[in-house]
Coordinates of C-alpha atoms in Angstrom, one line a residue:
Chain A
M1 CA 98.6 90.3 155.1
S2 CA 101.2 87.9 153.5
E3 CA 104.8 89.1 153.2
D4 CA 104.5 89.5 149.5
K5 CA 101.5 91.7 149.7
H6 CA 103.2 93.8 152.4
L7 CA 106.3 94.1 150.3
L8 CA 104.3 95.1 147.2
K9 CA 102.5 97.8 149.2
L10 CA 105.9 99.2 150.3
L11 CA 107.2 98.9 146.7
R12 CA 104.3 101.0 145.5
Q13 CA 105.5 103.7 147.8
G14 CA 109.0 103.5 146.3
D15 CA 110.6 101.4 149.0
R16 CA 114.0 100.1 147.8
H17 CA 114.3 97.6 150.7
A18 CA 111.1 96.0 149.6
L19 CA 112.5 95.7 146.1
R20 CA 115.7 94.1 147.4
R21 CA 113.8 91.7 149.6
L22 CA 111.6 90.5 146.7
Y23 CA 114.7 90.1 144.5
E24 CA 116.5 88.1 147.2
K25 CA 113.5 86.0 147.7
Y26 CA 112.8 85.0 144.1
R27 CA 116.1 85.6 142.2
T28 CA 117.2 81.9 142.2
D29 CA 113.7 80.5 141.3
L30 CA 113.3 83.0 138.5
F31 CA 116.8 82.6 137.2
T32 CA 116.6 78.8 137.3
V33 CA 113.4 78.9 135.2
A34 CA 114.9 81.3 132.8
V35 CA 118.1 79.3 132.3
S36 CA 116.1 76.1 131.9
L37 CA 113.9 77.6 129.3
I38 CA 116.6 79.4 127.3
H39 CA 119.7 77.4 128.1
D40 CA 121.8 80.6 127.9
V41 CA 123.0 82.2 131.1
H42 CA 123.4 85.7 129.6
T43 CA 120.0 85.8 128.0
A44 CA 118.5 84.5 131.2
E45 CA 120.3 87.4 133.1
D46 CA 118.6 89.8 130.8
C47 CA 115.2 88.2 131.4
L48 CA 115.8 88.6 135.1
Q49 CA 116.6 92.2 134.7
D50 CA 113.6 92.9 132.5
V51 CA 111.3 91.2 135.0
F52 CA 112.5 93.3 138.0
A53 CA 112.6 96.5 136.0
R54 CA 109.0 95.9 135.0
L55 CA 108.1 95.0 138.6
A56 CA 109.6 98.3 139.8
E57 CA 108.0 100.3 137.0
G58 CA 104.6 98.8 137.2
A59 CA 104.2 98.2 140.9
A60 CA 101.8 101.1 141.3
D61 CA 99.4 99.7 138.7
M62 CA 99.9 96.0 139.4
E63 CA 97.0 93.8 140.2
I64 CA 98.1 90.4 141.2
R65 CA 95.2 88.0 141.2
R66 CA 96.9 85.0 142.7
N67 CA 100.4 85.0 143.9
L68 CA 103.4 87.2 143.2
K69 CA 105.7 84.3 142.5
G70 CA 103.4 82.9 139.9
Y71 CA 103.2 86.3 138.3
L72 CA 106.9 86.7 138.2
I73 CA 107.5 83.2 136.8
S74 CA 104.9 84.0 134.1
S75 CA 106.8 87.2 133.3
V76 CA 110.0 85.2 133.0
A77 CA 108.3 82.7 130.7
N78 CA 107.0 85.5 128.5
R79 CA 110.3 87.2 128.2
A80 CA 112.1 83.9 127.6
R81 CA 109.8 83.2 124.7
D82 CA 110.5 86.6 123.2
R83 CA 114.2 86.2 123.7
L84 CA 114.2 82.8 122.1
R85 CA 112.5 84.2 119.0
S86 CA 115.1 87.0 118.7
K87 CA 117.9 84.5 119.4
T88 CA 116.7 82.2 116.7
K89 CA 116.8 85.2 114.3
Q90 CA 120.3 86.1 115.5
L91 CA 121.6 82.6 115.0
D92 CA 120.2 82.7 111.4
K93 CA 122.1 86.0 111.0
I94 CA 125.4 84.6 112.2
E95 CA 125.1 81.8 109.7
N96 CA 124.3 84.4 107.1
F97 CA 127.8 85.8 107.7
G98 CA 129.1 82.8 105.9
C99 CA 131.0 81.6 109.0
S100 CA 130.5 78.4 110.9
T101 CA 129.6 78.6 114.6
S102 CA 130.3 75.9 117.2
A103 CA 127.6 74.9 119.6
N104 CA 128.3 75.5 123.2
N105 CA 126.6 75.0 126.5
P106 CA 127.9 77.5 129.0
V107 CA 125.6 76.3 131.8
K108 CA 126.5 72.7 131.8
A109 CA 129.4 73.3 134.2
L110 CA 127.1 74.9 136.8
I111 CA 125.1 71.8 137.6
D112 CA 126.8 69.6 140.2
R113 CA 124.9 66.3 139.8
E114 CA 125.7 64.5 136.6
E115 CA 122.2 63.1 136.2
S116 CA 120.6 66.4 136.7
A117 CA 123.0 67.9 134.2
R118 CA 121.9 65.2 131.7
L119 CA 118.3 66.0 132.3
F120 CA 119.0 69.7 131.8
N121 CA 120.5 69.0 128.4
M122 CA 117.6 66.8 127.5
L123 CA 115.2 69.6 128.2
M124 CA 116.5 71.2 125.1
K125 CA 115.3 68.2 123.1
L126 CA 111.7 68.8 124.0
P127 CA 109.5 70.9 121.8
Y128 CA 109.3 74.4 123.4
D129 CA 105.7 74.1 124.5
Q130 CA 106.4 70.9 126.3
R131 CA 109.6 72.2 127.9
E132 CA 107.8 75.3 129.1
V133 CA 105.1 73.3 130.7
F134 CA 107.6 71.0 132.4
V135 CA 109.8 73.8 133.6
L136 CA 107.0 76.0 134.8
H137 CA 105.2 73.1 136.6
V138 CA 108.2 71.4 138.1
Q139 CA 110.7 74.1 138.7
G140 CA 108.4 77.1 138.8
E141 CA 105.7 75.2 140.8
M142 CA 103.0 76.7 138.7
K143 CA 99.6 75.0 138.5
F144 CA 98.4 73.6 135.2
R145 CA 95.6 76.1 135.3
E146 CA 98.0 79.0 135.6
I147 CA 100.1 77.6 132.8
A148 CA 97.0 77.1 130.6
E149 CA 96.2 80.8 131.1
L150 CA 99.8 81.8 130.2
Q151 CA 99.9 79.6 127.1
N152 CA 96.3 80.5 126.2
V153 CA 95.3 76.8 125.8
S154 CA 93.0 74.5 127.8
I155 CA 94.1 72.7 130.9
K156 CA 93.9 69.4 129.1
T157 CA 96.3 70.6 126.5
V158 CA 98.7 71.6 129.2
Q159 CA 98.4 68.3 130.9
S160 CA 99.0 66.5 127.6
R161 CA 102.1 68.6 126.9
Y162 CA 103.4 67.7 130.4
H163 CA 102.8 64.0 130.0
Y164 CA 104.4 64.0 126.5
G165 CA 107.3 65.9 127.9
I166 CA 107.8 63.4 130.8
D167 CA 107.5 60.5 128.4
K168 CA 110.1 61.9 126.1
L169 CA 112.5 62.7 129.0
R170 CA 112.1 59.3 130.4
A171 CA 112.9 57.7 127.1
L172 CA 115.9 59.9 126.6
L173 CA 117.2 59.1 130.1
D174 CA 116.7 55.4 129.7
R175 CA 118.4 55.4 126.4
E176 CA 121.5 57.0 128.0
D177 CA 121.3 54.6 130.9
I178 CA 121.5 51.7 128.5
K179 CA 124.6 53.2 126.8
Chain B
M1 CA 113.0 53.0 133.8
K2 CA 112.7 56.3 135.7
S3 CA 109.4 57.3 137.3
E4 CA 107.7 60.7 136.9
H5 CA 108.6 61.4 140.6
Q6 CA 112.3 60.6 139.9
I7 CA 112.4 62.9 136.9
K8 CA 110.8 65.7 138.9
Q9 CA 113.3 65.2 141.7
L10 CA 116.2 65.5 139.2
A11 CA 114.7 68.6 137.7
K12 CA 114.3 70.2 141.1
Q13 CA 118.0 69.7 141.8
I14 CA 118.8 71.9 138.9
R15 CA 119.3 75.3 140.5
F16 CA 121.0 78.4 139.0
K17 CA 122.0 81.4 141.1
P18 CA 122.8 84.7 139.4
D19 CA 126.3 85.8 140.5
E20 CA 126.9 89.0 142.5
T21 CA 127.6 91.1 139.4
V22 CA 124.3 90.2 138.0
D23 CA 122.6 90.9 141.3
E24 CA 124.2 94.4 141.3
R25 CA 123.2 95.1 137.8
V26 CA 119.6 93.9 138.1
L27 CA 119.1 95.8 141.3
A28 CA 120.8 99.0 140.1
C29 CA 118.5 98.9 137.0
A30 CA 115.3 98.1 139.0
E31 CA 116.1 100.7 141.6
A32 CA 116.7 103.4 139.0
V33 CA 113.3 102.5 137.4
L34 CA 111.6 102.5 140.8
E35 CA 113.0 105.9 141.7
K36 CA 111.9 107.4 138.4
S37 CA 108.4 105.9 138.5
T38 CA 107.9 106.9 142.1
K39 CA 108.9 110.5 141.3
N40 CA 106.6 110.6 138.4
Q41 CA 103.2 109.2 139.3
D42 CA 101.9 109.7 135.8
V43 CA 103.0 106.4 134.6
A44 CA 101.2 106.8 131.3
A45 CA 103.3 109.9 130.6
L46 CA 106.4 107.8 131.1
R47 CA 105.3 105.4 128.5
R48 CA 104.4 108.1 126.0
P49 CA 106.6 107.7 122.9
S50 CA 109.6 109.9 122.9
I51 CA 110.6 112.1 120.0
R52 CA 113.1 109.4 119.2
R53 CA 110.5 106.7 119.1
K54 CA 108.1 108.7 116.9
F55 CA 111.0 109.5 114.7
M56 CA 111.9 105.8 114.4
K57 CA 108.6 104.9 112.9
S58 CA 109.4 106.4 109.5
P59 CA 111.5 104.0 107.4
V60 CA 113.4 106.8 105.8
T61 CA 114.2 108.5 109.1
K62 CA 115.0 105.1 110.6
L63 CA 118.1 105.0 108.4
A64 CA 119.0 108.5 109.1
A65 CA 118.7 107.8 112.8
A66 CA 120.8 104.7 112.3
A67 CA 123.4 106.9 110.6
V68 CA 123.5 109.2 113.6
I69 CA 123.8 106.2 115.9
I70 CA 126.6 104.8 113.8
I71 CA 128.4 108.1 113.8
A72 CA 128.1 108.1 117.6
C73 CA 129.6 104.7 117.7
V74 CA 132.4 105.8 115.4
I75 CA 133.2 108.7 117.8
G76 CA 133.2 106.2 120.6
L77 CA 135.8 104.1 118.8
Y78 CA 137.9 107.1 118.2
L79 CA 138.4 107.6 121.9
W80 CA 140.2 104.4 122.5
R81 CA 143.6 105.8 122.1
N82 CA 145.2 104.9 125.4
T83 CA 148.1 102.5 125.3
G84 CA 149.6 100.8 128.3
S85 CA 152.2 98.3 129.3
G86 CA 151.8 94.8 130.6
I87 CA 153.0 91.3 130.3
A88 CA 150.4 88.6 129.8
L89 CA 147.7 90.8 128.4
A90 CA 150.3 92.4 126.1
D91 CA 150.8 88.9 124.7
V92 CA 147.1 88.6 124.1
L93 CA 147.2 91.8 122.1
T94 CA 149.9 90.4 119.9
R95 CA 147.9 87.3 119.3
I96 CA 144.8 89.2 118.3
E97 CA 146.8 91.4 116.0
Q98 CA 148.1 88.2 114.3
A99 CA 144.6 87.0 113.6
T100 CA 143.6 87.8 110.0
C101 CA 139.9 87.6 110.6
Y102 CA 137.6 87.0 113.5
M103 CA 134.1 87.3 114.6
Y104 CA 132.2 87.5 117.8
R105 CA 128.9 88.4 119.4
L106 CA 128.4 91.4 121.6
R107 CA 125.4 92.1 123.8
S108 CA 124.9 95.5 125.2
T109 CA 122.4 96.8 127.7
I110 CA 122.2 100.4 128.6
T111 CA 120.0 101.5 131.4
K112 CA 119.4 105.2 131.5
Q113 CA 116.8 106.4 134.0
Q114 CA 113.7 104.3 133.2
N115 CA 114.8 103.5 129.7
I116 CA 116.5 100.3 128.9
S117 CA 118.0 99.8 125.5
K118 CA 119.4 96.4 124.5
W119 CA 121.5 95.7 121.5
A120 CA 123.0 92.6 120.1
Y121 CA 125.8 92.8 117.6
T122 CA 127.5 90.3 115.4
V123 CA 130.9 91.7 114.5
L124 CA 133.3 90.4 111.8
I125 CA 136.7 92.0 111.7
T126 CA 139.1 91.4 108.8
Q127 CA 142.1 93.2 107.4
E128 CA 139.7 94.7 104.9
G129 CA 137.5 96.3 107.4
I130 CA 134.6 95.6 109.8
K131 CA 131.3 94.1 109.1
L132 CA 128.7 94.7 111.8
K133 CA 125.1 93.6 112.2
S134 CA 123.2 95.0 115.1
E135 CA 119.7 94.4 116.4
M136 CA 117.8 96.4 119.0
M137 CA 116.5 94.0 121.6
D138 CA 113.8 96.2 122.9
P139 CA 110.9 95.1 125.0
E140 CA 108.7 97.9 123.7
P141 CA 106.5 96.5 121.0
E142 CA 107.0 99.4 118.7
N143 CA 110.7 98.9 118.7
K144 CA 110.8 95.2 118.9
E145 CA 111.5 94.6 115.2
F146 CA 113.7 97.6 114.6
V147 CA 116.8 96.3 113.1
L148 CA 119.7 98.5 112.3
P149 CA 121.3 98.1 108.9
E150 CA 124.1 95.8 108.1
M151 CA 127.2 98.0 108.3
Y152 CA 130.6 98.0 106.7
L153 CA 133.5 100.1 107.8
L154 CA 136.0 100.2 105.0
P155 CA 139.2 102.0 106.1
H156 CA 140.8 101.7 102.7
K157 CA 138.0 103.6 101.1
N158 CA 137.4 106.0 104.0
A159 CA 133.8 104.9 103.8
L160 CA 131.1 103.5 105.9
I161 CA 128.2 101.8 104.2
A162 CA 125.0 100.8 105.8
L163 CA 122.4 98.5 104.1
S164 CA 118.9 97.8 105.2
H165 CA 117.7 94.7 103.5
E166 CA 114.3 95.1 105.1
T167 CA 113.6 98.4 103.3
K168 CA 116.0 97.8 100.4
T169 CA 117.9 101.0 101.2
Y170 CA 121.4 102.0 101.9
I171 CA 123.4 104.9 103.2
S172 CA 127.0 105.8 102.2
M173 CA 129.2 108.0 104.5
K174 CA 132.6 109.3 103.6
F175 CA 135.1 110.2 106.3
E176 CA 138.3 112.0 106.2
D177 CA 141.6 110.2 106.8
T178 CA 141.9 111.2 110.4
W179 CA 138.8 109.2 111.3
M180 CA 139.6 106.1 109.5
E181 CA 143.2 106.0 110.7
S182 CA 141.9 105.9 114.2
L183 CA 139.3 103.2 113.3
K184 CA 142.0 101.0 111.8
K185 CA 143.9 101.1 115.1
Y186 CA 141.2 101.1 117.7
N187 CA 138.3 99.1 116.4
D188 CA 138.2 95.8 118.2
P189 CA 138.4 94.0 121.5
T190 CA 142.1 95.0 121.7
A191 CA 140.6 98.4 122.8
I192 CA 139.3 96.7 125.9
I193 CA 142.6 95.0 126.6
K194 CA 144.5 98.3 126.1
Q195 CA 142.1 100.0 128.5
I196 CA 142.6 97.3 131.1
L197 CA 146.4 97.6 130.7
S198 CA 146.3 101.3 131.2
C199 CA 144.3 100.9 134.4
N200 CA 144.9 99.2 137.7
H201 CA 144.1 95.5 137.1
T202 CA 144.4 92.2 138.8
S203 CA 144.4 88.6 137.8
L204 CA 141.3 86.5 138.5
G205 CA 143.2 83.2 138.2
Q206 CA 142.0 80.3 136.1
S207 CA 138.4 79.2 135.3
V208 CA 136.5 77.2 132.7
I209 CA 134.2 78.7 130.1
D210 CA 132.5 76.4 127.6
G211 CA 135.0 73.7 128.5
I212 CA 138.0 76.0 127.7
T213 CA 140.5 76.7 130.5
V214 CA 140.8 80.5 130.7
E215 CA 142.7 83.0 132.8
G216 CA 140.8 86.1 133.8
F217 CA 141.9 89.8 134.2
Q218 CA 139.8 92.4 135.9
T219 CA 139.9 96.1 136.4
K220 CA 137.7 98.1 138.7
D221 CA 139.5 101.3 138.0
P222 CA 137.0 104.2 137.4
A223 CA 139.5 105.5 134.8
Y224 CA 138.4 102.7 132.4
K225 CA 136.4 104.3 129.6
G226 CA 135.0 101.2 128.0
G227 CA 132.2 100.3 125.7
F228 CA 132.7 98.8 122.3
F229 CA 130.2 99.4 119.5
G230 CA 127.6 99.9 122.2
Q231 CA 126.3 103.3 122.8
A232 CA 128.1 104.0 126.0
D233 CA 128.5 107.7 126.5
L234 CA 132.2 107.5 126.9
G235 CA 132.8 111.0 128.0
R236 CA 131.0 110.4 131.2
E237 CA 132.8 109.9 134.5
S238 CA 132.4 106.4 135.9
E239 CA 131.1 105.8 139.4
K240 CA 131.7 102.1 139.4
V241 CA 133.6 99.9 137.0
D242 CA 133.9 96.1 136.8
V243 CA 135.5 94.8 133.6
K244 CA 136.7 91.2 133.1
I245 CA 138.3 89.6 130.2
W246 CA 138.8 85.8 130.0
V247 CA 141.6 84.5 127.8
D248 CA 142.2 80.9 126.6
I249 CA 145.4 79.8 128.4
N250 CA 146.5 77.8 125.3
T251 CA 145.8 80.2 122.5
F252 CA 146.2 83.5 124.4
L253 CA 143.0 84.6 122.6
P254 CA 139.9 86.1 124.3
V255 CA 137.0 83.8 125.1
Q256 CA 134.7 86.3 126.8
S257 CA 134.7 89.8 128.2
E258 CA 132.2 91.5 130.5
E259 CA 131.9 95.1 131.2
D260 CA 129.7 96.7 133.9
I261 CA 130.0 100.4 134.1
L262 CA 127.9 102.7 136.2
A263 CA 128.4 106.3 135.2
K264 CA 128.1 109.1 137.7
D265 CA 124.9 110.3 136.1
G266 CA 123.3 106.9 136.8
T267 CA 123.6 105.4 133.3
Y268 CA 124.4 101.8 133.6
L269 CA 126.2 99.8 130.8
H270 CA 126.5 96.1 130.7
E271 CA 128.2 94.4 127.8
V272 CA 129.3 90.9 127.1
S273 CA 131.4 89.8 124.2
S274 CA 131.5 86.1 123.5
D275 CA 131.3 83.4 120.8
F276 CA 134.7 84.4 119.4
H277 CA 135.7 82.6 116.2
W278 CA 139.3 83.2 115.2
N279 CA 140.7 83.1 111.7
V280 CA 137.3 82.1 110.2
P281 CA 137.5 81.5 106.5
I282 CA 135.8 84.2 104.5
D283 CA 135.6 85.0 100.9
E284 CA 137.6 88.2 100.7
A285 CA 135.8 89.4 97.6
G286 CA 132.6 88.8 99.4
F287 CA 133.5 91.2 102.1
E288 CA 132.8 94.2 100.0
P289 CA 129.3 95.3 100.5
N290 CA 127.1 94.1 97.7
I291 CA 124.4 96.7 97.0
P292 CA 121.7 95.1 94.9
D293 CA 120.5 97.1 91.9
D294 CA 117.1 97.6 93.3
Y295 CA 118.3 99.2 96.5
T296 CA 118.0 102.9 96.8
S297 CA 119.5 105.5 99.1
P298 CA 117.0 107.7 101.0
V299 CA 119.7 110.2 101.5
G300 CA 122.7 111.4 99.4
D301 CA 126.3 110.8 100.4
L302 CA 126.9 111.9 104.0
I303 CA 130.3 113.5 104.2
F304 CA 132.2 114.0 107.4
P305 CA 135.0 116.6 107.4
P306 CA 138.3 116.2 109.3
T307 CA 138.3 116.7 113.0
D308 CA 140.2 120.0 113.3
E309 CA 140.0 123.5 114.8
E310 CA 138.3 125.0 111.7
N311 CA 135.5 122.4 111.7
A312 CA 135.1 122.6 115.4
I313 CA 134.5 126.3 115.2
K314 CA 132.1 125.7 112.4
G315 CA 130.2 123.4 114.7
L316 CA 130.1 126.1 117.4
R317 CA 128.8 128.6 114.9
I318 CA 126.1 126.4 113.6
Y319 CA 124.9 125.5 117.0
A320 CA 124.9 129.2 118.0
D321 CA 123.0 130.2 114.9
L322 CA 120.3 127.6 115.7
A323 CA 120.1 128.1 119.5
G324 CA 121.3 131.7 120.0
K325 CA 123.8 130.3 122.5
Y326 CA 126.6 127.8 122.6
P327 CA 126.1 124.2 123.9
N328 CA 126.3 123.9 127.6
S329 CA 128.8 121.1 127.3
L330 CA 130.6 119.4 124.6
D331 CA 129.7 115.7 125.0
K332 CA 128.0 113.4 122.6
Q333 CA 124.7 114.0 124.4
I334 CA 124.4 117.3 122.6
I335 CA 122.9 115.5 119.7
E336 CA 120.6 113.3 121.9
Q337 CA 119.2 116.1 124.0
E338 CA 115.5 116.9 123.3
E339 CA 116.4 120.6 123.0
S340 CA 119.0 119.9 120.3
K341 CA 116.8 117.5 118.4
K342 CA 114.2 120.2 118.1
L343 CA 116.8 122.7 117.0
I344 CA 118.3 120.4 114.4
W345 CA 115.3 118.6 113.1
G346 CA 112.3 120.9 113.9
D347 CA 109.2 119.7 115.7
T348 CA 108.2 116.1 115.7
A349 CA 105.3 116.7 113.2
S350 CA 107.7 117.8 110.5
W351 CA 110.0 114.9 111.0
E352 CA 108.3 112.5 108.7
E353 CA 107.7 115.2 106.1
L354 CA 111.4 115.7 105.4
T355 CA 112.6 114.7 102.0
A356 CA 115.7 112.7 101.4
D357 CA 117.5 115.9 100.2
E358 CA 116.5 117.7 103.4
I359 CA 117.8 114.9 105.6
T360 CA 121.0 114.8 103.7
K361 CA 121.4 118.5 103.9
I362 CA 120.6 118.7 107.7
T363 CA 122.9 115.8 108.4
N364 CA 125.8 117.2 106.4
D365 CA 125.3 120.8 107.2
I366 CA 124.3 120.6 110.9
V367 CA 124.7 117.2 112.5
A368 CA 128.1 116.4 111.1
P369 CA 129.8 119.8 112.1
I370 CA 128.3 119.5 115.7
L371 CA 129.6 115.9 115.9
I372 CA 133.0 117.1 114.7
L373 CA 133.0 119.7 117.4
V374 CA 132.3 117.0 120.0
D375 CA 135.0 114.8 118.6
F376 CA 137.5 117.6 118.5
Y377 CA 137.0 118.3 122.2
K378 CA 137.1 114.7 123.1
T379 CA 140.4 114.3 121.2
L380 CA 141.8 117.2 123.2
V381 CA 140.8 115.5 126.4
V382 CA 142.2 112.1 125.4
D383 CA 145.5 113.8 124.2
E384 CA 145.7 115.6 127.6
K385 CA 145.8 119.1 126.0
E386 CA 144.2 120.6 129.0
P387 CA 141.0 121.7 127.3
A388 CA 138.4 123.9 129.0
Y389 CA 135.0 125.0 127.7
Y390 CA 132.8 127.7 129.1
G391 CA 129.7 127.5 126.9
Q392 CA 127.5 127.5 130.0
S393 CA 128.4 131.1 130.8
V394 CA 129.7 132.6 127.5
T395 CA 127.3 133.6 124.7
P396 CA 127.9 134.8 121.1
K397 CA 127.4 138.3 122.4
D398 CA 130.4 138.0 124.8
S399 CA 132.8 138.7 122.0
K400 CA 136.0 138.9 124.1
M401 CA 135.2 136.4 126.7
L402 CA 137.0 133.0 126.7
L403 CA 134.8 130.3 125.2
M404 CA 137.3 127.5 124.9
R405 CA 141.0 126.8 125.2
W406 CA 143.6 124.0 124.9
K407 CA 147.3 123.7 125.2
V408 CA 149.4 123.7 122.0
S409 CA 152.9 123.8 123.5
D410 CA 154.7 124.2 126.8
N411 CA 153.7 127.9 127.3
A412 CA 151.2 128.4 124.6
Y413 CA 147.4 127.9 124.5
R414 CA 144.9 128.2 121.7
V415 CA 141.8 130.2 122.7
I416 CA 138.4 130.7 121.1
F417 CA 136.5 133.8 122.1
G418 CA 132.7 134.3 122.3
D419 CA 132.7 135.8 118.8
L420 CA 134.6 132.7 117.6
S421 CA 137.8 134.6 116.8
V422 CA 140.9 132.5 117.6
K423 CA 144.2 133.4 119.1
T424 CA 147.4 131.8 120.5
V425 CA 148.2 133.1 124.0
T426 CA 150.9 132.5 126.6
A427 CA 150.0 130.8 129.9
E428 CA 150.1 134.2 131.7
E429 CA 147.8 135.8 129.2
L430 CA 145.4 132.8 129.6
A431 CA 145.5 133.2 133.3
D432 CA 144.3 136.9 132.8
L433 CA 141.6 135.7 130.4
E434 CA 140.3 133.2 132.9
K435 CA 140.2 135.6 135.8
P436 CA 136.6 135.8 137.1

């Protein structure tokens, strides 16, 4: 039995240590995916909390067909999408107050390598579907097939989104290199 | 030109680790959920909509519920009365008070047993009053789109007006001076700073947030009451507190604050205030709520009497008439307890059959006096009047037993008996009354 299966079994019995072990094991991967998708640390924190609360609540009923990590990354992606929808609404509402807001990027300072930081910022310039595919595949290590199920599209569509995303990132990085 | 492999390598070097506070919060929440779901194997029952959720489905009662929530918030605000002394943070207070108008975002997560409620607020504070927009960020599909009304607190008019553009409805609430005087003084992030000042606090040194150099202050003092515009149950004792505020070293104005409070009953509050915009230009005339002609009010004017002894006794009487006993304790949760909801609003089936007049009448005649009672007791606690309440053991039939008391002067206490008669007694007489 794999460690994850064993931990899930213990979790179903209410074992807190199993929950803590799973959290320690996947917290950074999940948080990285959430921040990369949302570009907002606080909202990403909320996603992380949602995902683990649901894991704790639903462990007894949970059927994980493939792997736990893939399941958790998919959960993060679903929540990130929900959050972004709400956030967009919220931003509209702030603007409706009649006050201007300044754009900010609180996560920029957290990335050490300048080039990676640039790439991180450029992710926001990708259409969300392309960004999601790129982040889930590269950072979340999900297979195209798994992403296709999540996005409810064909594998070909996912592959296209990935390649379009790569092309756009490449063009953006090159443009900055020339500058 | 970068290859796909190089781009992937760059992306893999992007790593974000949640900090320790987040770890604690996420685990505390997940463990609370795990404990609850393990105890109750009937997971389906856990997901059954609560009375609150059923009640939320009706557009009319949504607004009435919103009113109750708003009132709860108002009570929360009223509690921030502590003042303290300090040096750097005191300067921050001064700077905030000099700001004519500012806005910020507040995100609040309250984890109570297996329930997680998340709210996002946009708050605009001016000399004319407060404008507040709030949204419930709830993962449950049935609550996902539930948006609380746009709300205006207008101290000069002793009024609170809530508008729902979604349903084209509004609610108007009138408060007595005592409420609004408090709101004027204790209605913004200065409350957090005053609380920190009144507690043991330390400096966190300098850091950078959004490119701004900031200095941090932190308190872990369980005496911190906390919670602003969130729904923290402020009367609860705290098990664990971690509050930080980050201030711009150049302007002395707050950039961000974070509150993590674990109450002794397991309720966990996490709030982050950020995106502050200071002295934003606003159209002063435009601050007044503009109620379009086609908006209707599903309830009449809700009127809240002053918080005083007379109205507190009225609250006790009303509760006793409904329940045949006094409330076990006098905290805000009285209103939220299932037992009280049934007493006040009847069974769930009748909820959505209530007319606007009935909702108005119940809110004014029952909910408001009980809230005033709660507020009265909290005020005595905050003012250190040595209050004590014995509702758990004293019933309306125990006419001469001591139900409640508080100090009015050095050697004098005000006492309320089981039959709700009132008397002022000496400390010695009180000691006799409190003998087992």
